Coordinates of N, CA, C and O in Angstrom, one line a residue:
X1497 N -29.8 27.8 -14.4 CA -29.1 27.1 -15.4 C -30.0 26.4 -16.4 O -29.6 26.4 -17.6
X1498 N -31.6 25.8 -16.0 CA -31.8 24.9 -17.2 C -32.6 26.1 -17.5 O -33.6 25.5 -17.9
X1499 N -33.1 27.6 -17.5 CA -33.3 28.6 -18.3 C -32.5 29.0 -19.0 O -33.2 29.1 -20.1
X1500 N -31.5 29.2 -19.2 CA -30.2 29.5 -19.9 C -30.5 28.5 -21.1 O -30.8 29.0 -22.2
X1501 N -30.4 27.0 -20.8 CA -30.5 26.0 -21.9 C -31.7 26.2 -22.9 O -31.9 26.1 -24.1
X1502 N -32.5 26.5 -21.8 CA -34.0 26.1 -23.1 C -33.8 27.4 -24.2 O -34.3 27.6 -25.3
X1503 N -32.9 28.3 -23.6 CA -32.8 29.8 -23.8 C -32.6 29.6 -25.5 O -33.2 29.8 -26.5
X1504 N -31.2 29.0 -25.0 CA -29.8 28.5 -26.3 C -30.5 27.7 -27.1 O -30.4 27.9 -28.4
X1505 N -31.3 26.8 -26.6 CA -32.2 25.5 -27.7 C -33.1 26.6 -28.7 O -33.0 26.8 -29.9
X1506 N -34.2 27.3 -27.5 CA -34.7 28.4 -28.8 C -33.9 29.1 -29.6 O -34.5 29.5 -30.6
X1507 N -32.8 29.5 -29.4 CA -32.1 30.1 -30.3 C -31.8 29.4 -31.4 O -31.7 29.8 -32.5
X1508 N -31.8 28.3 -31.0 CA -31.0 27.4 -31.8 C -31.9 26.9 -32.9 O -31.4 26.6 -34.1
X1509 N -33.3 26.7 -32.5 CA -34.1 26.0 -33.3 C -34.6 27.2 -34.2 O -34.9 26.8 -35.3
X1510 N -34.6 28.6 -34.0 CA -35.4 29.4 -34.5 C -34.1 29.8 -35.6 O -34.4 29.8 -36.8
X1511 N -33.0 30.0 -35.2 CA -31.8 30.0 -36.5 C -31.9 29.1 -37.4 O -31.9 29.5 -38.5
X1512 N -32.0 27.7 -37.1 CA -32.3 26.7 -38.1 C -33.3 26.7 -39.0 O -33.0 26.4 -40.2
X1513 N -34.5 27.1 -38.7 CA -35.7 27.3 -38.8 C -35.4 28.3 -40.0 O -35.7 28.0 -41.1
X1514 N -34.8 29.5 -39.8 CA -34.5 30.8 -40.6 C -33.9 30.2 -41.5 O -34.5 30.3 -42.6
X1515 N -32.5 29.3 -41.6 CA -31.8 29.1 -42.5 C -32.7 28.2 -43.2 O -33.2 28.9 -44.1
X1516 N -33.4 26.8 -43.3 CA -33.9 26.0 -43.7 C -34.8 26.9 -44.7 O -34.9 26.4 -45.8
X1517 N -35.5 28.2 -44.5 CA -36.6 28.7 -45.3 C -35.7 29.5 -46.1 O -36.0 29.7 -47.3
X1518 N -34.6 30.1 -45.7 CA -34.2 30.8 -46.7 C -33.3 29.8 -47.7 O -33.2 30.1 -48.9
X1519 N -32.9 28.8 -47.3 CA -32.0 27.9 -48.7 C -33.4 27.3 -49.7 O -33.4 27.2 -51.0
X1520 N -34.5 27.2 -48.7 CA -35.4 26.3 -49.5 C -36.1 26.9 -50.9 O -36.5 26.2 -51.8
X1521 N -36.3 28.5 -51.0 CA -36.9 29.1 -52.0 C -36.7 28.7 -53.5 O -35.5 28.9 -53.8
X1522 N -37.2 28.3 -54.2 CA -37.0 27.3 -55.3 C -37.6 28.2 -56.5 O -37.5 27.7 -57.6
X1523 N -38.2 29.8 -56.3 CA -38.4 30.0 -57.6 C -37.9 31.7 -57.2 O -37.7 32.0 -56.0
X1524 N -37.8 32.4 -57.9 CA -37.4 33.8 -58.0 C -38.5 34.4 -58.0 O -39.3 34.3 -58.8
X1525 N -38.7 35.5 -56.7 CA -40.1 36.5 -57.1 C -39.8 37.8 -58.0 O -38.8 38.6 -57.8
X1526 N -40.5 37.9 -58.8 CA -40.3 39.2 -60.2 C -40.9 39.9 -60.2 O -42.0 39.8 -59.7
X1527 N -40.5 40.9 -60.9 CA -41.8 41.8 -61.3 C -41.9 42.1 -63.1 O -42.8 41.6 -63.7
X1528 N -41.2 42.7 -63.5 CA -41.6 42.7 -65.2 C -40.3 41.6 -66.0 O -39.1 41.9 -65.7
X1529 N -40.4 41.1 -66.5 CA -39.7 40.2 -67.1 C -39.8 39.9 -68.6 O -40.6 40.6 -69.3
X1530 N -39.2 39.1 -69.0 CA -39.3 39.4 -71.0 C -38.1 38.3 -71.4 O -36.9 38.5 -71.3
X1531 N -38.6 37.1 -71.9 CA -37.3 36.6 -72.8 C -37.3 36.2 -74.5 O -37.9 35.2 -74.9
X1532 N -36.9 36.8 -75.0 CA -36.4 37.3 -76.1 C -35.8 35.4 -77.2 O -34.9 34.6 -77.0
X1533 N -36.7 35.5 -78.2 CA -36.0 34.7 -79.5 C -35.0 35.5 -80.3 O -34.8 36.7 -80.4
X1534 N -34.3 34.3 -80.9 CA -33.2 34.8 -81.3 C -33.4 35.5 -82.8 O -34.6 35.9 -83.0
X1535 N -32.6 35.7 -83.6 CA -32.7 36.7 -84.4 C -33.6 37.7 -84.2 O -33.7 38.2 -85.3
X1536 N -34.1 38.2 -83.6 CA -35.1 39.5 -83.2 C -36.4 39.0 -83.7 O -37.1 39.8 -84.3
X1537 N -36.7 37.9 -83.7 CA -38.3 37.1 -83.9 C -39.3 37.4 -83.4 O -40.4 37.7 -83.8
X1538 N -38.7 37.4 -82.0 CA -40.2 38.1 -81.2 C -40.0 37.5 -79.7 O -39.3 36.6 -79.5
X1539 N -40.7 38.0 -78.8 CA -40.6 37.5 -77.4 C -41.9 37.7 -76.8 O -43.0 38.0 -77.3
X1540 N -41.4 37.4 -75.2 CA -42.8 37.0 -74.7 C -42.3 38.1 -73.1 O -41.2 38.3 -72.6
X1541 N -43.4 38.7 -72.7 CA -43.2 39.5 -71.4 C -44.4 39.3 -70.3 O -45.6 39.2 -70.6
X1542 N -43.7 39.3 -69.0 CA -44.5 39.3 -68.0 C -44.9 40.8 -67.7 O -43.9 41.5 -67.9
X1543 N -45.8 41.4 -67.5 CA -45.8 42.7 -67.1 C -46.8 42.4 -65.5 O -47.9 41.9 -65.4
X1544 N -46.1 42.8 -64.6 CA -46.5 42.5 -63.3 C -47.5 43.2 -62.7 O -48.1 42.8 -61.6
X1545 N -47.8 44.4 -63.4 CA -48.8 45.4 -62.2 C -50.1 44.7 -63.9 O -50.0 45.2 -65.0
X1546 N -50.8 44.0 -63.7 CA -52.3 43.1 -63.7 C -51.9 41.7 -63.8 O -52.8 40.9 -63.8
X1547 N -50.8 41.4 -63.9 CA -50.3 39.7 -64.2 C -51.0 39.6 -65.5 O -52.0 38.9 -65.6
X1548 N -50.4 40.5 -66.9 CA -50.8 40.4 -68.1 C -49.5 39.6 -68.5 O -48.5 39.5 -67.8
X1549 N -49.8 38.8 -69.8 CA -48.4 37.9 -70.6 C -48.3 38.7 -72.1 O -49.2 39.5 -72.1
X1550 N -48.0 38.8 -72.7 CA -47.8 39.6 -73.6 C -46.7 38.6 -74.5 O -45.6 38.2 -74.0
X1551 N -47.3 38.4 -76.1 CA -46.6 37.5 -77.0 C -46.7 38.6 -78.1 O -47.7 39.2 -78.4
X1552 N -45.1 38.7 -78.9 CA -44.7 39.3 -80.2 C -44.2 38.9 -81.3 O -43.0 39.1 -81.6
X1553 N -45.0 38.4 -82.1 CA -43.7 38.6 -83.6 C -43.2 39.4 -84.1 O -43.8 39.8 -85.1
X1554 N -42.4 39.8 -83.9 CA -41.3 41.0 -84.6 C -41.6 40.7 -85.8 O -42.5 41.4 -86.3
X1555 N -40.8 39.7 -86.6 CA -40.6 39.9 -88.0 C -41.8 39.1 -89.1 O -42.3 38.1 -88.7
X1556 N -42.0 39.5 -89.9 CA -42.4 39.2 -91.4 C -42.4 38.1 -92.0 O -42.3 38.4 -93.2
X1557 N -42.6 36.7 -91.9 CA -41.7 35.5 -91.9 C -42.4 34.6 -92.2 O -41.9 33.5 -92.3
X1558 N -44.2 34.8 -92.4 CA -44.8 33.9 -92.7 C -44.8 32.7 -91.3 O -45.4 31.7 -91.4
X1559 N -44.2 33.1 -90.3 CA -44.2 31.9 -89.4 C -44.6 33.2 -88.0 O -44.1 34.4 -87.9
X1560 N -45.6 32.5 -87.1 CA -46.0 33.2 -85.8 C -45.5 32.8 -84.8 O -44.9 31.8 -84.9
X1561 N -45.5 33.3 -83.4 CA -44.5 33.2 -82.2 C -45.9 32.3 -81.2 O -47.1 32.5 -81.1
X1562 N -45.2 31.4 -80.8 CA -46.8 30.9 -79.1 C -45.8 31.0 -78.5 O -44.7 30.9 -78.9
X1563 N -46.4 31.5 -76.8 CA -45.7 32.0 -75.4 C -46.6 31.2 -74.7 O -47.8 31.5 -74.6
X1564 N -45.9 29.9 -73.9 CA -46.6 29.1 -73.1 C -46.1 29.8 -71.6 O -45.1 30.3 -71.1
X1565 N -47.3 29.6 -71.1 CA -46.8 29.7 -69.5 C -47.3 28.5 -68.9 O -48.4 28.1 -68.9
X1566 N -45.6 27.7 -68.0 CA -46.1 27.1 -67.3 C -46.4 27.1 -65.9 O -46.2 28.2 -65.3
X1567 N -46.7 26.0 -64.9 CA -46.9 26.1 -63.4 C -46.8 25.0 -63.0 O -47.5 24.0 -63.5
X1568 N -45.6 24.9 -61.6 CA -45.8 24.1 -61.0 C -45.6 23.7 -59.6 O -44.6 23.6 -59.0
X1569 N -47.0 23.3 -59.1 CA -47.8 23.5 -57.7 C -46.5 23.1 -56.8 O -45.3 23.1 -57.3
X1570 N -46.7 22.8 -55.7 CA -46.0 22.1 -54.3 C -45.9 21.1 -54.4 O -45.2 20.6 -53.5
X1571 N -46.3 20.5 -55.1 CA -45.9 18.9 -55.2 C -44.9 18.6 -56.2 O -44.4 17.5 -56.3
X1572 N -44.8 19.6 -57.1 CA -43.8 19.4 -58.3 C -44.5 18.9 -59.5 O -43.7 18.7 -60.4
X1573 N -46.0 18.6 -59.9 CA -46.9 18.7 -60.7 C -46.4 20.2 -61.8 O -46.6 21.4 -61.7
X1574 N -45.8 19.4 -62.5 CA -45.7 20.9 -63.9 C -46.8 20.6 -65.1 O -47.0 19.5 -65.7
X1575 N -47.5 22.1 -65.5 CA -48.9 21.4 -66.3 C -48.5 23.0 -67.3 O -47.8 23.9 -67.1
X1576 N -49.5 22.7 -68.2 CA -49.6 24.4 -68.9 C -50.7 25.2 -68.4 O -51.8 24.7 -68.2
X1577 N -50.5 26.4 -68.0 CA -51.1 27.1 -67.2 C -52.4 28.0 -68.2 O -53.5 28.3 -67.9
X1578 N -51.5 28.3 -69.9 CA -51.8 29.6 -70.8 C -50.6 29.4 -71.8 O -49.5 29.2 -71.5
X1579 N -51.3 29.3 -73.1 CA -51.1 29.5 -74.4 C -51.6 31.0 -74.8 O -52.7 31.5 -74.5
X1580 N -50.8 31.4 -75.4 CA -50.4 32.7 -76.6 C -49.9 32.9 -77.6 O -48.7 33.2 -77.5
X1581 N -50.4 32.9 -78.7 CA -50.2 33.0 -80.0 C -49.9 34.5 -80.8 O -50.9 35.2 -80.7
X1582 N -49.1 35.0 -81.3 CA -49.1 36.4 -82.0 C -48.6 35.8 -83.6 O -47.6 35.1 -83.7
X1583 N -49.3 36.2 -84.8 CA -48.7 36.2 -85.8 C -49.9 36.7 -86.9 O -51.1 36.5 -86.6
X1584 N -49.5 37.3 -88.2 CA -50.4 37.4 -89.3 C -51.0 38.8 -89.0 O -51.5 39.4 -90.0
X1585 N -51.0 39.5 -87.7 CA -51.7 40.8 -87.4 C -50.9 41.8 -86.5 O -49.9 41.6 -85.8
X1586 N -51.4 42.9 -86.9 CA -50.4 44.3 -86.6 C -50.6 43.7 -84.8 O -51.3 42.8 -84.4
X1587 N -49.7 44.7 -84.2 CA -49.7 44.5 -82.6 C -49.5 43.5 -81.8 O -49.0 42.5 -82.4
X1588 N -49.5 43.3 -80.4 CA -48.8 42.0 -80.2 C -50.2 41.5 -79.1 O -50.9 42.4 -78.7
X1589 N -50.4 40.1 -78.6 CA -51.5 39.2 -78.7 C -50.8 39.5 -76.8 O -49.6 39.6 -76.4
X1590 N -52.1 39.6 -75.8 CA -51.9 39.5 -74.2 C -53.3 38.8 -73.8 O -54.4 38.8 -74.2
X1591 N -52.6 38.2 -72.9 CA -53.7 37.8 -71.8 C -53.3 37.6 -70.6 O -52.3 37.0 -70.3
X1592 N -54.3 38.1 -69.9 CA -54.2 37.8 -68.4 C -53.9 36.5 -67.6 O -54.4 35.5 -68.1
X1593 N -53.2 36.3 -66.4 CA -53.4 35.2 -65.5 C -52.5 35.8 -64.1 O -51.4 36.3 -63.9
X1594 N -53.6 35.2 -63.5 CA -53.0 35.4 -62.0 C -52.1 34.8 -61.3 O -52.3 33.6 -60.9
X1595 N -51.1 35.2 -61.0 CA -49.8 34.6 -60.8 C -49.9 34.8 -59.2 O -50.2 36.0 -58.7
X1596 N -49.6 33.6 -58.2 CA -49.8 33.6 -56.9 C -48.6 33.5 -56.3 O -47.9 34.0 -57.2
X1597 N -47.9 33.2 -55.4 CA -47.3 32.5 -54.4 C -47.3 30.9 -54.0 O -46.9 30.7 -52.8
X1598 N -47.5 30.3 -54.5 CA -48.3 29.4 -54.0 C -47.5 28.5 -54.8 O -46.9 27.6 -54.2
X1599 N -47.5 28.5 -56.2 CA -46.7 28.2 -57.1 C -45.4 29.0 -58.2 O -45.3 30.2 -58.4
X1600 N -44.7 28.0 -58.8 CA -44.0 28.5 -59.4 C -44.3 27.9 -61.5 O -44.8 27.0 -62.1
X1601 N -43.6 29.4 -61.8 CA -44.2 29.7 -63.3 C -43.0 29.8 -64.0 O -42.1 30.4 -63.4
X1602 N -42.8 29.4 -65.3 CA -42.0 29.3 -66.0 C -42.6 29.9 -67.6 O -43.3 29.1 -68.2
X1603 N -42.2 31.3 -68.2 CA -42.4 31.5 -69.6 C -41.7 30.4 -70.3 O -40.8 29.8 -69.8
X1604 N -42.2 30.1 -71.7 CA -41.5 29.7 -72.9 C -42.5 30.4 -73.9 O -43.7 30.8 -73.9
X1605 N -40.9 30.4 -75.1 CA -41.9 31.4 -76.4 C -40.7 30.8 -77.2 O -39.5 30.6 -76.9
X1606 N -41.7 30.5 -78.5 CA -41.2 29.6 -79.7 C -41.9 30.2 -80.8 O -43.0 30.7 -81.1
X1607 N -40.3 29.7 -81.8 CA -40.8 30.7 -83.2 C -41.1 29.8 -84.0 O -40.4 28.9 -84.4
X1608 N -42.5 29.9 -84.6 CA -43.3 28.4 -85.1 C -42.6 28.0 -86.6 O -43.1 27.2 -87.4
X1609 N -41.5 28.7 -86.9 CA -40.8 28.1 -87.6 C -39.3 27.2 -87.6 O -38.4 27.3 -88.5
X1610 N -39.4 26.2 -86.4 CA -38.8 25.2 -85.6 C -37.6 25.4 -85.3 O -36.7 24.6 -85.3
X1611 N -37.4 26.8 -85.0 CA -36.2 27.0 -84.2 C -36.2 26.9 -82.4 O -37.2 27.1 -81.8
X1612 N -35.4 26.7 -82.0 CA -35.2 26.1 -80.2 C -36.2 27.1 -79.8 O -36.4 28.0 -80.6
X1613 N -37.0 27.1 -78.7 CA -37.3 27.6 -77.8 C -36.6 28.4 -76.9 O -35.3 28.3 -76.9
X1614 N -37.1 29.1 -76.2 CA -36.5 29.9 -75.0 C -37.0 29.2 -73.8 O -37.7 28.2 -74.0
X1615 N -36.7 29.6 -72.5 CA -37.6 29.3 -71.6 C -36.8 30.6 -70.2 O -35.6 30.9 -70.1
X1616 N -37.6 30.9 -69.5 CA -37.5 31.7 -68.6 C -37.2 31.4 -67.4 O -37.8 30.3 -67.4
X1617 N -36.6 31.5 -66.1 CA -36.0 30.5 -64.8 C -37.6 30.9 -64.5 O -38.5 31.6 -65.0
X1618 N -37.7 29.9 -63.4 CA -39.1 30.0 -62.5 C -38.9 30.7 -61.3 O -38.0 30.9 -60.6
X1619 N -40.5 31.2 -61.4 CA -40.5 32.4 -60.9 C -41.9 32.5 -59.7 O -42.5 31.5 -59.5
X1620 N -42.3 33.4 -59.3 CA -43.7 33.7 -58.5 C -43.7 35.0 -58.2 O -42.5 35.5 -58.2
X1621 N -44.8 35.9 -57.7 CA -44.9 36.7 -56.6 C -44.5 36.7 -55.3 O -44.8 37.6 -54.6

């Protein structure tokens, strides 16, 4: 009989245990991602196979696009991780960063001619 119990207790604690980790996940794991300014201005993309960022100005406008990425650790510390700028030149502006597990990352990309921002849900590997 008190085998049976400790039996049910482990069951019991290891279900909890399961459910507690799966409510707790707080950022989305991704793999290629992209969120888009309005009128077709330009956007910003994650591309997942090197953890490249990739920033575009679409249009002609005398005004250029920055793609901030941010991060924020386990403690809830949100900081800027990477700035990206595209404007004035053919092609669109990338750079690398290693995107972990460990924390969670959030794109924004803004059209430096003061319209709203975007911002992307948070995310990780």
């Amino acid at each position: 009989m008190t085998k049976s119990k400790f039996s049910r207790m482990a069951m019991i604690g290891a279900a909890t245990a399961g459910l507690m980790v799966a409510l707790s996940s707080p950022a989305q794991a991704t793999s290629n991602k992209q969120i888009n300014l309005a009128n077709g201005r330009g956007y910003m993309k994650f591309i997942d196979d090197g953890d490249v960022f990739q920033v575009c100005d679409t249009r002609v406008d005398d005004h250029g696009v920055t793609g901030i990425l941010w991060v924020r650790n386990a403690s809830g510390l949100t900081s800027v991780a990477m700035t990206v700028d595209d404007g004035g030149d053919n092609g669109c502006d990338k750079k690398g960063y290693n995107i972990g597990q460990l924390a969670s990352y959030q794109m924004e990309v803004c059209w430096q001619g003061g319209e709203a921002c975007k911002f992307s849900e948070w995310f990780n590997e």
